[in-house]
């Protein structure tokens, strides 16, 4: 009986050991599959990152080329505009109504030196005239402002109808004389700025 017990126990022990080996084999297969899937996922992520990086680099290169093209275009436009400018002498006058006199607030906050003017049916603009001329003017009166002849480099299209509201400041054109306006100088004929080509 003891012998039989030992045979059965030995058989059970062999069977259980065989079961453990199968379990370990199954676990190692599952672990290998998980590791394989993890490695595949890692490779896919790396490929996706590489593709995204390559796409970003391509987009960056395209943007850089587009930016370089824009700069070249702007430079070309600037060159063509510079070529289209002409050296001219600007002269003439314009008629405007004096709305206010103010200091320039740069060096002096009290002495009137800047005229606030309006052209016929236009918005106000500021014009530096200096305190000597400002003291001779009366707010509410209409005056003719004569330009000092000045040589400038300008686009001919801009000279067709030079607007004193920005033209004088842009080209730093001074005022030579200010006098009361005559009847024929008012209204639609208020701006009489001309130019001639520099020799």
Coordinates of N, CA, C and O in Angstrom, one line a residue:
X1 N 0.8 -1.2 0.0 CA 0.0 0.0 0.0 C 0.9 1.3 0.0 O 0.5 2.2 -0.7
X2 N 1.9 1.2 0.8 CA 2.8 2.4 0.8 C 3.5 2.6 -0.5 O 3.7 3.7 -0.9
X3 N 3.8 1.5 -1.1 CA 4.4 1.6 -2.4 C 3.4 2.2 -3.4 O 3.8 3.1 -4.2
X4 N 2.2 1.9 -3.4 CA 1.2 2.4 -4.3 C 1.0 3.9 -4.0 O 0.9 4.7 -4.9
X5 N 1.1 4.2 -2.7 CA 0.9 5.6 -2.3 C 2.1 6.4 -2.9 O 1.9 7.6 -3.5
X6 N 3.3 5.9 -2.9 CA 4.5 6.6 -3.4 C 4.4 6.7 -4.9 O 4.8 7.7 -5.5
X7 N 3.9 5.7 -5.6 CA 3.8 5.7 -7.0 C 2.8 6.8 -7.4 O 3.0 7.6 -8.3
X8 N 1.6 6.9 -6.7 CA 0.6 7.9 -7.0 C 1.1 9.3 -6.7 O 1.0 10.2 -7.5
X9 N 1.8 9.4 -5.6 CA 2.4 10.7 -5.2 C 3.4 11.2 -6.3 O 3.5 12.3 -6.7
X10 N 4.3 10.2 -6.7 CA 5.3 10.6 -7.7 C 4.6 10.9 -9.0 O 5.1 11.9 -9.7
X11 N 3.6 10.3 -9.4 CA 2.8 10.6 -10.6 C 2.2 12.0 -10.5 O 2.3 12.8 -11.5
X12 N 1.6 12.2 -9.3 CA 1.0 13.6 -9.2 C 2.1 14.7 -9.2 O 1.9 15.7 -9.7
X13 N 3.2 14.4 -8.6 CA 4.3 15.3 -8.6 C 4.8 15.6 -10.0 O 5.0 16.8 -10.4
X14 N 5.0 14.6 -10.8 CA 5.4 14.7 -12.2 C 4.4 15.5 -13.0 O 4.7 16.4 -13.8
X15 N 3.1 15.1 -12.7 CA 2.0 15.8 -13.5 C 2.0 17.3 -13.1 O 1.8 18.2 -14.0
X16 N 2.1 17.6 -11.8 CA 2.1 19.0 -11.4 C 3.3 19.8 -11.9 O 3.2 20.9 -12.3
X17 N 4.4 19.1 -12.0 CA 5.6 19.8 -12.5 C 5.5 20.0 -14.0 O 5.9 21.1 -14.5
X18 N 4.8 19.1 -14.7 CA 4.6 19.3 -16.1 C 3.6 20.5 -16.3 O 3.8 21.3 -17.2
X19 N 2.6 20.6 -15.4 CA 1.7 21.7 -15.4 C 2.4 23.1 -15.2 O 2.1 24.1 -15.8
X20 N 3.3 23.0 -14.3 CA 4.1 24.3 -14.0 C 4.9 24.7 -15.2 O 5.0 25.9 -15.5
X21 N 5.5 23.8 -15.8 CA 6.3 24.1 -17.0 C 5.4 24.6 -18.1 O 5.8 25.6 -18.9
X22 N 4.2 24.1 -18.3 CA 3.3 24.6 -19.3 C 2.8 26.0 -19.0 O 2.7 26.8 -19.8
X23 N 2.6 26.2 -17.6 CA 2.2 27.6 -17.2 C 3.3 28.6 -17.5 O 3.0 29.7 -18.0
X24 N 4.5 28.2 -17.1 CA 5.7 29.1 -17.4 C 5.8 29.4 -18.9 O 6.1 30.5 -19.3
X25 N 5.6 28.3 -19.7 CA 5.7 28.5 -21.1 C 4.7 29.4 -21.7 O 4.9 30.3 -22.5
X26 N 3.4 29.2 -21.1 CA 2.3 30.1 -21.6 C 2.6 31.6 -21.1 O 2.4 32.5 -21.9
X27 N 3.1 31.7 -19.9 CA 3.4 33.1 -19.4 C 4.5 33.7 -20.3 O 4.5 34.9 -20.6
X28 N 5.5 33.0 -20.6 CA 6.6 33.5 -21.4 C 6.2 33.8 -22.8 O 6.6 34.8 -23.4
X29 N 5.2 33.0 -23.3 CA 4.7 33.4 -24.7 C 3.9 34.7 -24.6 O 4.0 35.5 -25.5
X30 N 3.0 34.8 -23.6 CA 2.3 36.1 -23.4 C 3.2 37.3 -23.2 O 3.0 38.3 -23.9
X31 N 4.2 37.1 -22.4 CA 5.2 38.2 -22.2 C 5.9 38.5 -23.5 O 6.1 39.7 -23.8
X32 N 6.3 37.5 -24.3 CA 6.9 37.8 -25.6 C 6.0 38.5 -26.5 O 6.4 39.5 -27.2
X33 N 4.7 38.1 -26.5 CA 3.7 38.8 -27.4 C 3.5 40.3 -27.0 O 3.5 41.2 -27.8
X34 N 3.5 40.5 -25.7 CA 3.3 41.9 -25.1 C 4.5 42.7 -25.5 O 4.4 43.8 -26.0
X35 N 5.7 42.1 -25.3 CA 6.9 42.8 -25.7 C 7.0 43.1 -27.2 O 7.4 44.2 -27.6
X36 N 6.5 42.2 -28.0 CA 6.5 42.4 -29.4 C 5.5 43.5 -29.8 O 5.9 44.4 -30.6
X37 N 4.3 43.5 -29.2 CA 3.3 44.5 -29.5 C 3.9 45.9 -29.0 O 3.7 46.9 -29.7
X38 N 4.5 45.9 -27.9 CA 5.1 47.2 -27.3 C 6.1 47.7 -28.3 O 6.2 48.9 -28.6
X39 N 7.0 46.8 -28.8 CA 8.0 47.2 -29.7 C 7.4 47.7 -31.0 O 7.9 48.7 -31.6
X40 N 6.4 47.0 -31.5 CA 5.7 47.5 -32.7 C 5.1 48.9 -32.5 O 5.2 49.8 -33.4
X41 N 4.4 49.1 -31.4 CA 3.8 50.4 -31.1 C 4.9 51.5 -31.0 O 4.7 52.6 -31.5
X42 N 6.0 51.1 -30.4 CA 7.1 52.1 -30.2 C 7.7 52.4 -31.6 O 7.9 53.6 -31.9
X43 N 7.9 51.4 -32.5 CA 8.3 51.7 -33.8 C 7.4 52.6 -34.6 O 7.8 53.5 -35.3
X44 N 6.0 52.3 -34.5 CA 5.0 53.1 -35.1 C 5.1 54.5 -34.6 O 5.0 55.5 -35.4
X45 N 5.2 54.7 -33.3 CA 5.3 56.1 -32.8 C 6.6 56.8 -33.3 O 6.5 58.0 -33.7
X46 N 7.7 56.1 -33.4 CA 8.9 56.7 -33.9 C 8.7 57.1 -35.3 O 9.1 58.2 -35.8
X47 N 8.1 56.2 -36.1 CA 7.8 56.5 -37.5 C 6.9 57.7 -37.7 O 7.2 58.6 -38.5
X48 N 5.9 57.8 -36.8 CA 4.9 58.9 -36.9 C 5.7 60.2 -36.5 O 5.5 61.3 -37.1
X49 N 6.5 60.2 -35.5 CA 7.3 61.3 -35.1 C 8.2 61.8 -36.2 O 8.4 63.0 -36.5
X50 N 8.9 60.8 -36.9 CA 9.8 61.2 -38.0 C 9.0 61.8 -39.1 O 9.4 62.8 -39.7
X51 N 7.8 61.2 -39.4 CA 7.0 61.8 -40.5 C 6.5 63.2 -40.1 O 6.6 64.1 -41.0
X52 N 6.1 63.4 -38.9 CA 5.7 64.7 -38.4 C 6.8 65.7 -38.5 O 6.7 66.9 -38.9
X53 N 8.0 65.3 -38.1 CA 9.2 66.2 -38.1 C 9.5 66.5 -39.6 O 9.8 67.7 -39.9
X54 N 9.5 65.5 -40.5 CA 9.8 65.7 -41.9 C 8.8 66.7 -42.5 O 9.1 67.6 -43.2
X55 N 7.5 66.5 -42.1 CA 6.5 67.4 -42.6 C 6.7 68.8 -42.1 O 6.5 69.8 -42.8
X56 N 7.0 68.9 -40.8 CA 7.2 70.3 -40.2 C 8.4 70.9 -40.9 O 8.4 72.1 -41.2
X57 N 9.5 70.1 -41.2 CA 10.7 70.7 -41.8 C 10.3 71.2 -43.3 O 10.7 72.2 -43.7
X58 N 9.5 70.4 -43.9 CA 9.0 70.7 -45.3 C 8.2 72.0 -45.2 O 8.4 72.9 -46.0
X59 N 7.3 72.1 -44.3 CA 6.5 73.3 -44.1 C 7.3 74.5 -43.8 O 7.1 75.6 -44.3
X60 N 8.3 74.3 -42.9 CA 9.2 75.4 -42.5 C 10.0 75.8 -43.7 O 10.2 77.0 -44.0
X61 N 10.5 74.9 -44.6 CA 11.3 75.3 -45.8 C 10.4 76.0 -46.7 O 10.8 77.0 -47.3
X62 N 9.1 75.6 -46.9 CA 8.2 76.3 -47.8 C 7.9 77.7 -47.3 O 7.9 78.6 -48.1
X63 N 7.7 77.8 -46.0 CA 7.4 79.1 -45.4 C 8.6 80.0 -45.5 O 8.5 81.2 -45.8
X64 N 9.8 79.4 -45.4 CA 11.1 80.2 -45.5 C 11.2 80.7 -47.0 O 11.5 81.8 -47.2
X65 N 10.9 79.8 -47.9 CA 11.0 80.2 -49.3 C 9.9 81.2 -49.7 O 10.2 82.2 -50.4
X66 N 8.7 81.1 -49.1 CA 7.7 82.1 -49.3 C 8.1 83.4 -48.7 O 7.9 84.5 -49.3
X67 N 8.6 83.4 -47.5 CA 9.1 84.6 -46.8 C 10.2 85.3 -47.7 O 10.2 86.5 -47.9
X68 N 11.1 84.5 -48.1 CA 12.2 85.0 -49.0 C 11.6 85.6 -50.3 O 12.1 86.7 -50.7
X69 N 10.6 85.0 -50.8 CA 9.9 85.5 -52.0 C 9.2 86.8 -51.7 O 9.3 87.8 -52.5
X70 N 8.6 86.9 -50.5 CA 7.9 88.1 -50.2 C 8.9 89.3 -50.0 O 8.7 90.4 -50.4
X71 N 10.0 88.9 -49.4 CA 11.1 90.0 -49.2 C 11.6 90.4 -50.5 O 11.8 91.6 -50.8
X72 N 11.9 89.5 -51.4 CA 12.4 89.8 -52.7 C 11.3 90.7 -53.5 O 11.7 91.7 -54.1
X73 N 10.1 90.3 -53.3 CA 9.0 91.1 -54.0 C 8.9 92.5 -53.4 O 8.8 93.5 -54.2
X74 N 9.0 92.6 -52.1 CA 8.9 93.9 -51.5 C 10.2 94.8 -51.9 O 10.1 95.9 -52.1
X75 N 11.3 94.1 -51.9 CA 12.5 94.8 -52.3 C 12.4 95.3 -53.7 O 12.8 96.4 -54.1
X76 N 11.9 94.4 -54.6 CA 11.7 94.7 -56.0 C 10.7 95.9 -56.1 O 10.9 96.8 -56.9
X77 N 9.6 95.9 -55.3 CA 8.7 97.0 -55.3 C 9.3 98.3 -54.9 O 9.1 99.3 -55.4
X78 N 10.2 98.1 -53.8 CA 10.8 99.3 -53.3 C 11.8 99.9 -54.4 O 11.9 101.1 -54.6
X79 N 12.5 98.9 -55.0 CA 13.4 99.4 -56.1 C 12.7 100.1 -57.2 O 13.1 101.1 -57.7
X80 N 11.5 99.4 -57.6 CA 10.8 100.0 -58.7 C 10.2 101.4 -58.3 O 10.1 102.3 -59.1
X81 N 9.7 101.5 -57.0 CA 9.2 102.8 -56.6 C 10.3 103.8 -56.5 O 10.1 105.0 -56.8
X82 N 11.5 103.4 -56.1 CA 12.6 104.3 -56.0 C 13.0 104.8 -57.4 O 13.3 105.9 -57.6
X83 N 12.9 103.8 -58.4 CA 13.2 104.2 -59.8 C 12.2 105.2 -60.3 O 12.5 106.0 -61.2
X84 N 10.9 105.1 -59.8 CA 9.8 105.9 -60.4 C 9.8 107.3 -59.8 O 9.1 108.2 -60.3
X85 N 10.7 107.6 -58.8 CA 10.7 108.9 -58.2 C 11.5 109.8 -59.0 O 12.4 109.4 -59.7
X86 N 11.2 111.1 -58.9 CA 11.9 112.1 -59.7 C 12.3 113.3 -58.7 O 11.6 113.5 -57.7
X87 N 13.4 113.9 -59.1 CA 13.8 115.1 -58.3 C 13.1 116.3 -58.9 O 13.2 116.6 -60.1
X88 N 12.4 117.0 -58.0 CA 11.6 118.1 -58.5 C 11.7 119.3 -57.4 O 12.0 119.0 -56.3
X89 N 11.4 120.4 -57.9 CA 11.2 121.6 -57.0 C 9.7 121.8 -56.8 O 9.0 121.9 -57.7
X90 N 9.3 121.8 -55.5 CA 7.9 122.0 -55.2 C 7.7 123.5 -54.7 O 8.6 124.0 -54.0
X91 N 6.7 124.1 -55.2 CA 6.4 125.5 -54.8 C 4.9 125.7 -54.9 O 4.1 124.8 -55.3
X92 N 4.4 126.9 -54.6 CA 3.0 127.2 -54.7 C 2.4 127.6 -53.3 O 3.2 128.0 -52.4
X93 N 1.1 127.5 -53.2 CA 0.5 127.9 -52.0 C -0.9 127.2 -51.8 O -1.3 126.5 -52.7
X94 N -1.5 127.3 -50.6 CA -2.8 126.8 -50.4 C -3.5 127.7 -49.4 O -2.9 128.5 -48.7
X95 N -4.8 127.6 -49.5 CA -5.7 128.5 -48.6 C -6.4 127.6 -47.6 O -6.9 126.6 -47.9
X96 N -6.3 128.0 -46.3 CA -6.9 127.3 -45.2 C -7.4 128.3 -44.2 O -6.9 129.4 -44.0
X97 N -8.4 127.8 -43.4 CA -8.9 128.6 -42.3 C -8.2 128.2 -41.0 O -8.1 127.0 -40.7
X98 N -7.8 129.2 -40.3 CA -7.1 129.0 -39.0 C -8.1 128.7 -37.9 O -9.0 129.5 -37.6
X99 N -8.1 127.5 -37.3 CA -9.0 127.1 -36.3 C -8.5 127.3 -34.9 O -9.3 127.5 -33.9
X100 N -7.2 127.2 -34.7 CA -6.6 127.3 -33.4 C -5.1 127.5 -33.5 O -4.5 127.2 -34.5
X101 N -4.5 128.1 -32.5 CA -3.0 128.2 -32.4 C -2.6 127.5 -31.1 O -3.2 127.7 -30.0
X102 N -1.6 126.6 -31.2 CA -1.2 125.9 -30.0 C 0.3 125.9 -29.9 O 1.0 126.1 -30.9
X103 N 0.9 125.6 -28.7 CA 2.3 125.4 -28.5 C 2.7 124.1 -29.2 O 1.9 123.3 -29.5
X104 N 4.0 124.0 -29.4 CA 4.5 122.7 -30.0 C 4.7 121.7 -28.9 O 4.9 120.5 -29.2
X105 N 4.8 122.0 -27.6 CA 4.9 121.1 -26.5 C 6.1 120.3 -26.5 O 6.3 119.4 -25.7
X106 N 7.1 120.6 -27.3 CA 8.4 119.9 -27.3 C 9.3 120.7 -26.4 O 9.9 120.2 -25.4
X107 N 9.6 122.0 -26.8 CA 10.5 122.8 -26.0 C 9.8 123.8 -25.2 O 10.4 124.4 -24.3
X108 N 8.6 124.2 -25.6 CA 7.8 125.2 -25.0 C 6.4 124.9 -25.0 O 5.7 124.6 -26.0
X109 N 5.8 124.9 -23.8 CA 4.4 124.5 -23.6 C 3.5 125.7 -23.5 O 2.3 125.5 -23.3
X110 N 4.0 126.9 -23.8 CA 3.1 128.1 -23.7 C 3.0 128.9 -25.0 O 2.0 129.5 -25.3
X111 N 4.1 129.1 -25.7 CA 4.2 129.9 -26.9 C 3.5 129.3 -28.1 O 3.9 128.2 -28.5
X112 N 2.4 129.9 -28.7 CA 1.8 129.4 -29.9 C 2.7 129.3 -31.1 O 3.3 130.3 -31.4
X113 N 2.9 128.1 -31.6 CA 3.8 127.9 -32.8 C 3.2 127.0 -33.8 O 3.7 126.9 -34.9
X114 N 2.1 126.3 -33.5 CA 1.5 125.4 -34.4 C 0.1 125.9 -34.7 O -0.7 126.2 -33.9
X115 N -0.2 125.9 -36.1 CA -1.6 126.3 -36.5 C -2.4 125.1 -36.8 O -1.9 124.1 -37.4
X116 N -3.6 125.1 -36.3 CA -4.6 124.0 -36.6 C -5.4 124.6 -37.7 O -6.2 125.6 -37.5
X117 N -5.4 124.0 -38.9 CA -6.0 124.5 -40.1 C -7.0 123.5 -40.7 O -6.9 122.3 -40.4
X118 N -7.9 124.1 -41.5 CA -8.8 123.2 -42.2 C -8.9 123.7 -43.7 O -9.0 124.9 -43.9
X119 N -8.7 122.8 -44.6 CA -8.9 123.2 -46.0 C -10.4 123.2 -46.3 O -11.2 122.8 -45.4
X120 N -10.8 123.6 -47.4 CA -12.2 123.7 -47.8 C -12.9 122.3 -47.7 O -12.4 121.4 -48.3
X121 N -13.9 122.2 -46.8 CA -14.6 121.0 -46.6 C -13.7 119.8 -46.3 O -13.8 118.7 -46.8
X122 N -12.7 120.0 -45.4 CA -11.8 118.9 -45.0 C -11.6 118.9 -43.5 O -12.0 119.8 -42.8
X123 N -10.9 117.9 -43.0 CA -10.7 117.7 -41.6 C -9.5 118.6 -41.1 O -8.6 118.9 -42.0
X124 N -9.4 118.9 -39.9 CA -8.3 119.7 -39.4 C -6.9 119.0 -39.5 O -6.9 117.8 -39.4
X125 N -5.9 119.8 -39.6 CA -4.5 119.3 -39.6 C -3.6 120.3 -38.9 O -3.9 121.5 -38.9
X126 N -2.5 119.8 -38.4 CA -1.6 120.7 -37.7 C -0.4 121.1 -38.6 O 0.1 120.3 -39.4
X127 N 0.0 122.4 -38.6 CA 1.1 122.9 -39.4 C 2.0 123.8 -38.5 O 1.5 124.7 -37.9
X128 N 3.3 123.4 -38.4 CA 4.2 124.2 -37.6 C 4.5 125.5 -38.4 O 5.0 125.4 -39.6
X129 N 4.3 126.7 -37.8 CA 4.6 127.9 -38.5 C 5.6 128.8 -37.7 O 6.0 129.8 -38.3
X130 N 5.8 128.5 -36.5 CA 6.7 129.3 -35.7 C 6.0 130.5 -35.0 O 4.9 130.9 -35.4
X131 N 6.6 131.0 -33.9 CA 5.9 132.0 -33.1 C 5.8 133.3 -33.7 O 4.9 134.1 -33.5
X132 N 6.8 133.7 -34.6 CA 6.8 135.0 -35.3 C 5.5 135.1 -36.2 O 4.8 136.1 -36.1
X133 N 5.3 134.1 -36.9 CA 4.1 134.1 -37.8 C 2.8 133.9 -37.1 O 1.8 134.5 -37.4
X134 N 2.8 133.1 -36.0 CA 1.6 132.8 -35.2 C 1.1 134.0 -34.6 O -0.2 134.2 -34.6
X135 N 1.9 135.0 -34.1 CA 1.4 136.2 -33.5 C 0.7 137.1 -34.4 O -0.1 137.9 -34.0
X136 N 0.9 137.0 -35.7 CA 0.3 137.8 -36.7 C -1.1 137.3 -37.2 O -1.8 138.0 -37.9
X137 N -1.4 136.1 -36.8 CA -2.7 135.5 -37.3 C -3.8 135.6 -36.3 O -3.6 135.7 -35.1
X138 N -5.0 135.6 -36.8 CA -6.2 135.7 -36.0 C -7.1 134.4 -36.2 O -7.4 134.0 -37.4
X139 N -7.4 133.7 -35.1 CA -8.2 132.5 -35.2 C -9.5 132.8 -35.8 O -10.2 133.8 -35.5
X140 N -9.9 131.9 -36.8 CA -11.2 132.1 -37.5 C -11.1 132.7 -38.8 O -12.0 132.7 -39.6
X141 N -9.9 133.3 -39.1 CA -9.7 133.9 -40.4 C -9.1 132.9 -41.4 O -8.5 131.9 -41.0
X142 N -9.3 133.2 -42.7 CA -8.8 132.4 -43.8 C -7.5 133.0 -44.4 O -7.5 134.2 -44.7
X143 N -6.5 132.2 -44.5 CA -5.2 132.7 -45.0 C -4.6 131.9 -46.1 O -5.0 130.7 -46.3
X144 N -3.8 132.5 -46.9 CA -3.0 131.8 -47.9 C -1.6 131.5 -47.4 O -0.9 132.5 -47.0
X145 N -1.2 130.3 -47.4 CA 0.1 129.9 -46.9 C 1.0 129.6 -48.1 O 0.7 128.6 -48.9
X146 N 2.0 130.4 -48.3 CA 3.0 130.2 -49.4 C 4.1 129.3 -49.0 O 4.8 129.5 -48.0
X147 N 4.4 128.3 -49.9 CA 5.5 127.3 -49.6 C 6.8 127.9 -50.0 O 7.0 128.6 -50.9
X148 N 7.8 127.5 -49.2 CA 9.2 127.8 -49.6 C 9.5 126.8 -50.7 O 9.2 125.6 -50.6
X149 N 10.2 127.2 -51.8 CA 10.5 126.3 -52.8 C 11.5 125.3 -52.3 O 12.6 125.7 -51.7
X150 N 11.2 124.0 -52.4 CA 12.0 123.0 -51.8 C 12.2 121.9 -52.9 O 11.3 121.5 -53.6
X151 N 13.5 121.4 -52.9 CA 13.8 120.2 -53.8 C 13.5 118.9 -53.1 O 14.0 118.7 -52.0
X152 N 12.7 118.1 -53.7 CA 12.4 116.8 -53.1 C 12.5 115.7 -54.2 O 12.5 116.0 -55.4
X153 N 12.5 114.4 -53.7 CA 12.4 113.3 -54.6 C 11.0 112.6 -54.3 O 10.8 112.1 -53.2
X154 N 10.2 112.7 -55.3 CA 8.8 112.2 -55.1 C 8.3 111.4 -56.3 O 8.8 111.6 -57.4
X155 N 7.3 110.7 -56.1 CA 6.6 109.9 -57.2 C 5.7 110.9 -57.9 O 4.9 111.7 -57.3
X156 N 5.8 111.0 -59.3 CA 5.0 111.9 -60.0 C 3.5 111.8 -59.8 O 2.8 112.8 -59.8
X157 N 3.0 110.6 -59.5 CA 1.5 110.5 -59.2 C 1.2 111.2 -57.9 O 0.1 111.8 -57.8
X158 N 2.1 111.2 -56.9 CA 1.8 112.0 -55.7 C 1.8 113.5 -55.9 O 1.2 114.2 -55.2
X159 N 2.5 113.9 -56.9 CA 2.6 115.3 -57.2 C 1.4 115.9 -58.0 O 1.2 117.1 -58.2
X160 N 0.5 115.0 -58.5 CA -0.6 115.4 -59.3 C -1.6 116.2 -58.5 O -2.1 117.2 -58.9
X161 N -1.8 115.8 -57.2 CA -2.6 116.5 -56.3 C -2.0 116.4 -54.9 O -2.4 115.6 -54.1
X162 N -1.0 117.2 -54.6 CA -0.3 117.1 -53.3 C -1.2 117.6 -52.2 O -1.7 118.7 -52.3
X163 N -1.5 116.8 -51.2 CA -2.4 117.1 -50.1 C -1.6 117.8 -49.0 O -0.8 117.1 -48.4
X164 N -1.8 119.0 -48.7 CA -1.0 119.7 -47.7 C -1.1 119.0 -46.3 O -0.2 119.2 -45.5
X165 N -2.2 118.3 -46.0 CA -2.4 117.7 -44.7 C -1.3 116.8 -44.3 O -1.0 116.5 -43.1
X166 N -0.6 116.1 -45.3 CA 0.5 115.3 -45.0 C 1.7 115.5 -45.8 O 2.9 115.2 -45.5
X167 N 1.5 116.1 -47.0 CA 2.6 116.3 -48.0 C 3.7 117.2 -47.4 O 4.9 116.9 -47.6
X168 N 3.3 118.3 -46.7 CA 4.3 119.3 -46.2 C 5.2 118.6 -45.1 O 6.4 118.8 -45.1
X169 N 4.5 117.8 -44.3 CA 5.3 117.2 -43.2 C 6.2 116.1 -43.8 O 7.3 115.9 -43.3
X170 N 5.6 115.3 -44.7 CA 6.4 114.2 -45.2 C 7.7 114.6 -45.9 O 8.7 114.0 -45.7
X171 N 7.7 115.7 -46.6 CA 8.9 116.2 -47.3 C 9.5 117.4 -46.6 O 10.4 118.0 -47.1
X172 N 9.0 117.7 -45.4 CA 9.6 118.8 -44.6 C 9.7 120.1 -45.4 O 10.8 120.7 -45.5
X173 N 8.6 120.5 -45.9 CA 8.5 121.7 -46.7 C 8.0 122.9 -45.8 O 7.0 122.7 -45.1
X174 N 8.8 123.9 -45.7 CA 8.4 125.1 -44.8 C 7.5 126.1 -45.5 O 7.3 126.1 -46.7
X175 N 7.0 126.9 -44.6 CA 6.1 128.0 -45.1 C 6.9 129.3 -45.1 O 7.5 129.7 -44.2
X176 N 6.8 129.9 -46.3 CA 7.6 131.2 -46.5 C 6.8 132.4 -46.0 O 7.3 133.3 -45.3
X177 N 5.6 132.5 -46.5 CA 4.8 133.7 -46.2 C 3.4 133.3 -45.9 O 2.8 132.4 -46.5
X178 N 2.7 134.1 -45.1 CA 1.3 133.9 -44.8 C 0.6 135.2 -45.0 O 1.0 136.2 -44.4
X179 N -0.5 135.2 -45.8 CA -1.2 136.5 -46.0 C -2.7 136.2 -46.1 O -3.1 135.0 -46.3
X180 N -3.6 137.2 -45.9 CA -5.0 137.0 -46.0 C -5.4 136.5 -47.4 O -4.8 136.9 -48.4
X181 N -6.3 135.5 -47.4 CA -6.7 134.9 -48.6 C -7.6 135.9 -49.5 O -8.4 136.7 -48.9
X182 N -7.5 135.8 -50.8 CA -8.3 136.5 -51.7 C -9.5 135.7 -52.1 O -9.5 134.4 -52.0
X183 N -10.5 136.3 -52.6 CA -11.8 135.6 -52.9 C -11.6 134.4 -53.9 O -12.1 133.3 -53.7
X184 N -10.8 134.6 -54.9 CA -10.6 133.6 -55.9 C -9.7 132.4 -55.4 O -9.6 131.4 -56.1
X185 N -9.1 132.5 -54.3 CA -8.3 131.5 -53.7 C -9.0 130.5 -52.8 O -8.5 129.6 -52.3
X186 N -10.3 130.8 -52.6 CA -11.1 130.0 -51.6 C -11.8 128.9 -52.3 O -11.9 128.9 -53.6
X187 N -12.4 128.0 -51.6 CA -13.3 127.0 -52.1 C -12.5 125.8 -52.7 O -11.5 125.4 -52.2
X188 N -13.0 125.4 -53.9 CA -12.4 124.2 -54.5 C -11.0 124.5 -55.1 O -10.3 123.6 -55.4
X189 N -10.7 125.8 -55.2 CA -9.4 126.2 -55.8 C -8.4 126.5 -54.6 O -7.5 127.2 -54.8
X190 N -8.6 125.8 -53.5 CA -7.8 126.1 -52.3 C -6.3 125.6 -52.3 O -5.4 126.2 -51.7
X191 N -6.1 124.6 -53.1 CA -4.7 124.0 -53.1 C -4.1 124.3 -54.5 O -4.6 123.8 -55.5
X192 N -3.0 125.0 -54.5 CA -2.3 125.4 -55.7 C -0.8 125.1 -55.6 O 0.0 125.9 -55.8
X193 N -0.5 123.8 -55.3 CA 0.9 123.4 -55.2 C 1.3 122.8 -56.5 O 0.6 122.0 -57.1
X194 N 2.5 123.3 -57.0 CA 3.0 122.8 -58.3 C 4.4 122.3 -58.1 O 5.0 122.4 -57.0
X195 N 5.0 121.9 -59.2 CA 6.4 121.4 -59.2 C 7.0 121.6 -60.5 O 6.3 121.7 -61.6
X196 N 8.3 121.6 -60.6 CA 9.0 121.6 -61.9 C 10.2 120.7 -61.7 O 10.7 120.5 -60.6
X197 N 10.6 120.1 -62.8 CA 11.7 119.1 -62.7 C 13.0 119.8 -62.4 O 13.3 120.9 -62.9
X198 N 13.8 119.2 -61.5 CA 15.1 119.7 -61.2 C 16.0 119.6 -62.4 O 16.0 118.6 -63.1
X199 N 16.9 120.6 -62.6 CA 17.8 120.5 -63.8 C 19.0 119.7 -63.5 O 19.4 119.5 -62.4

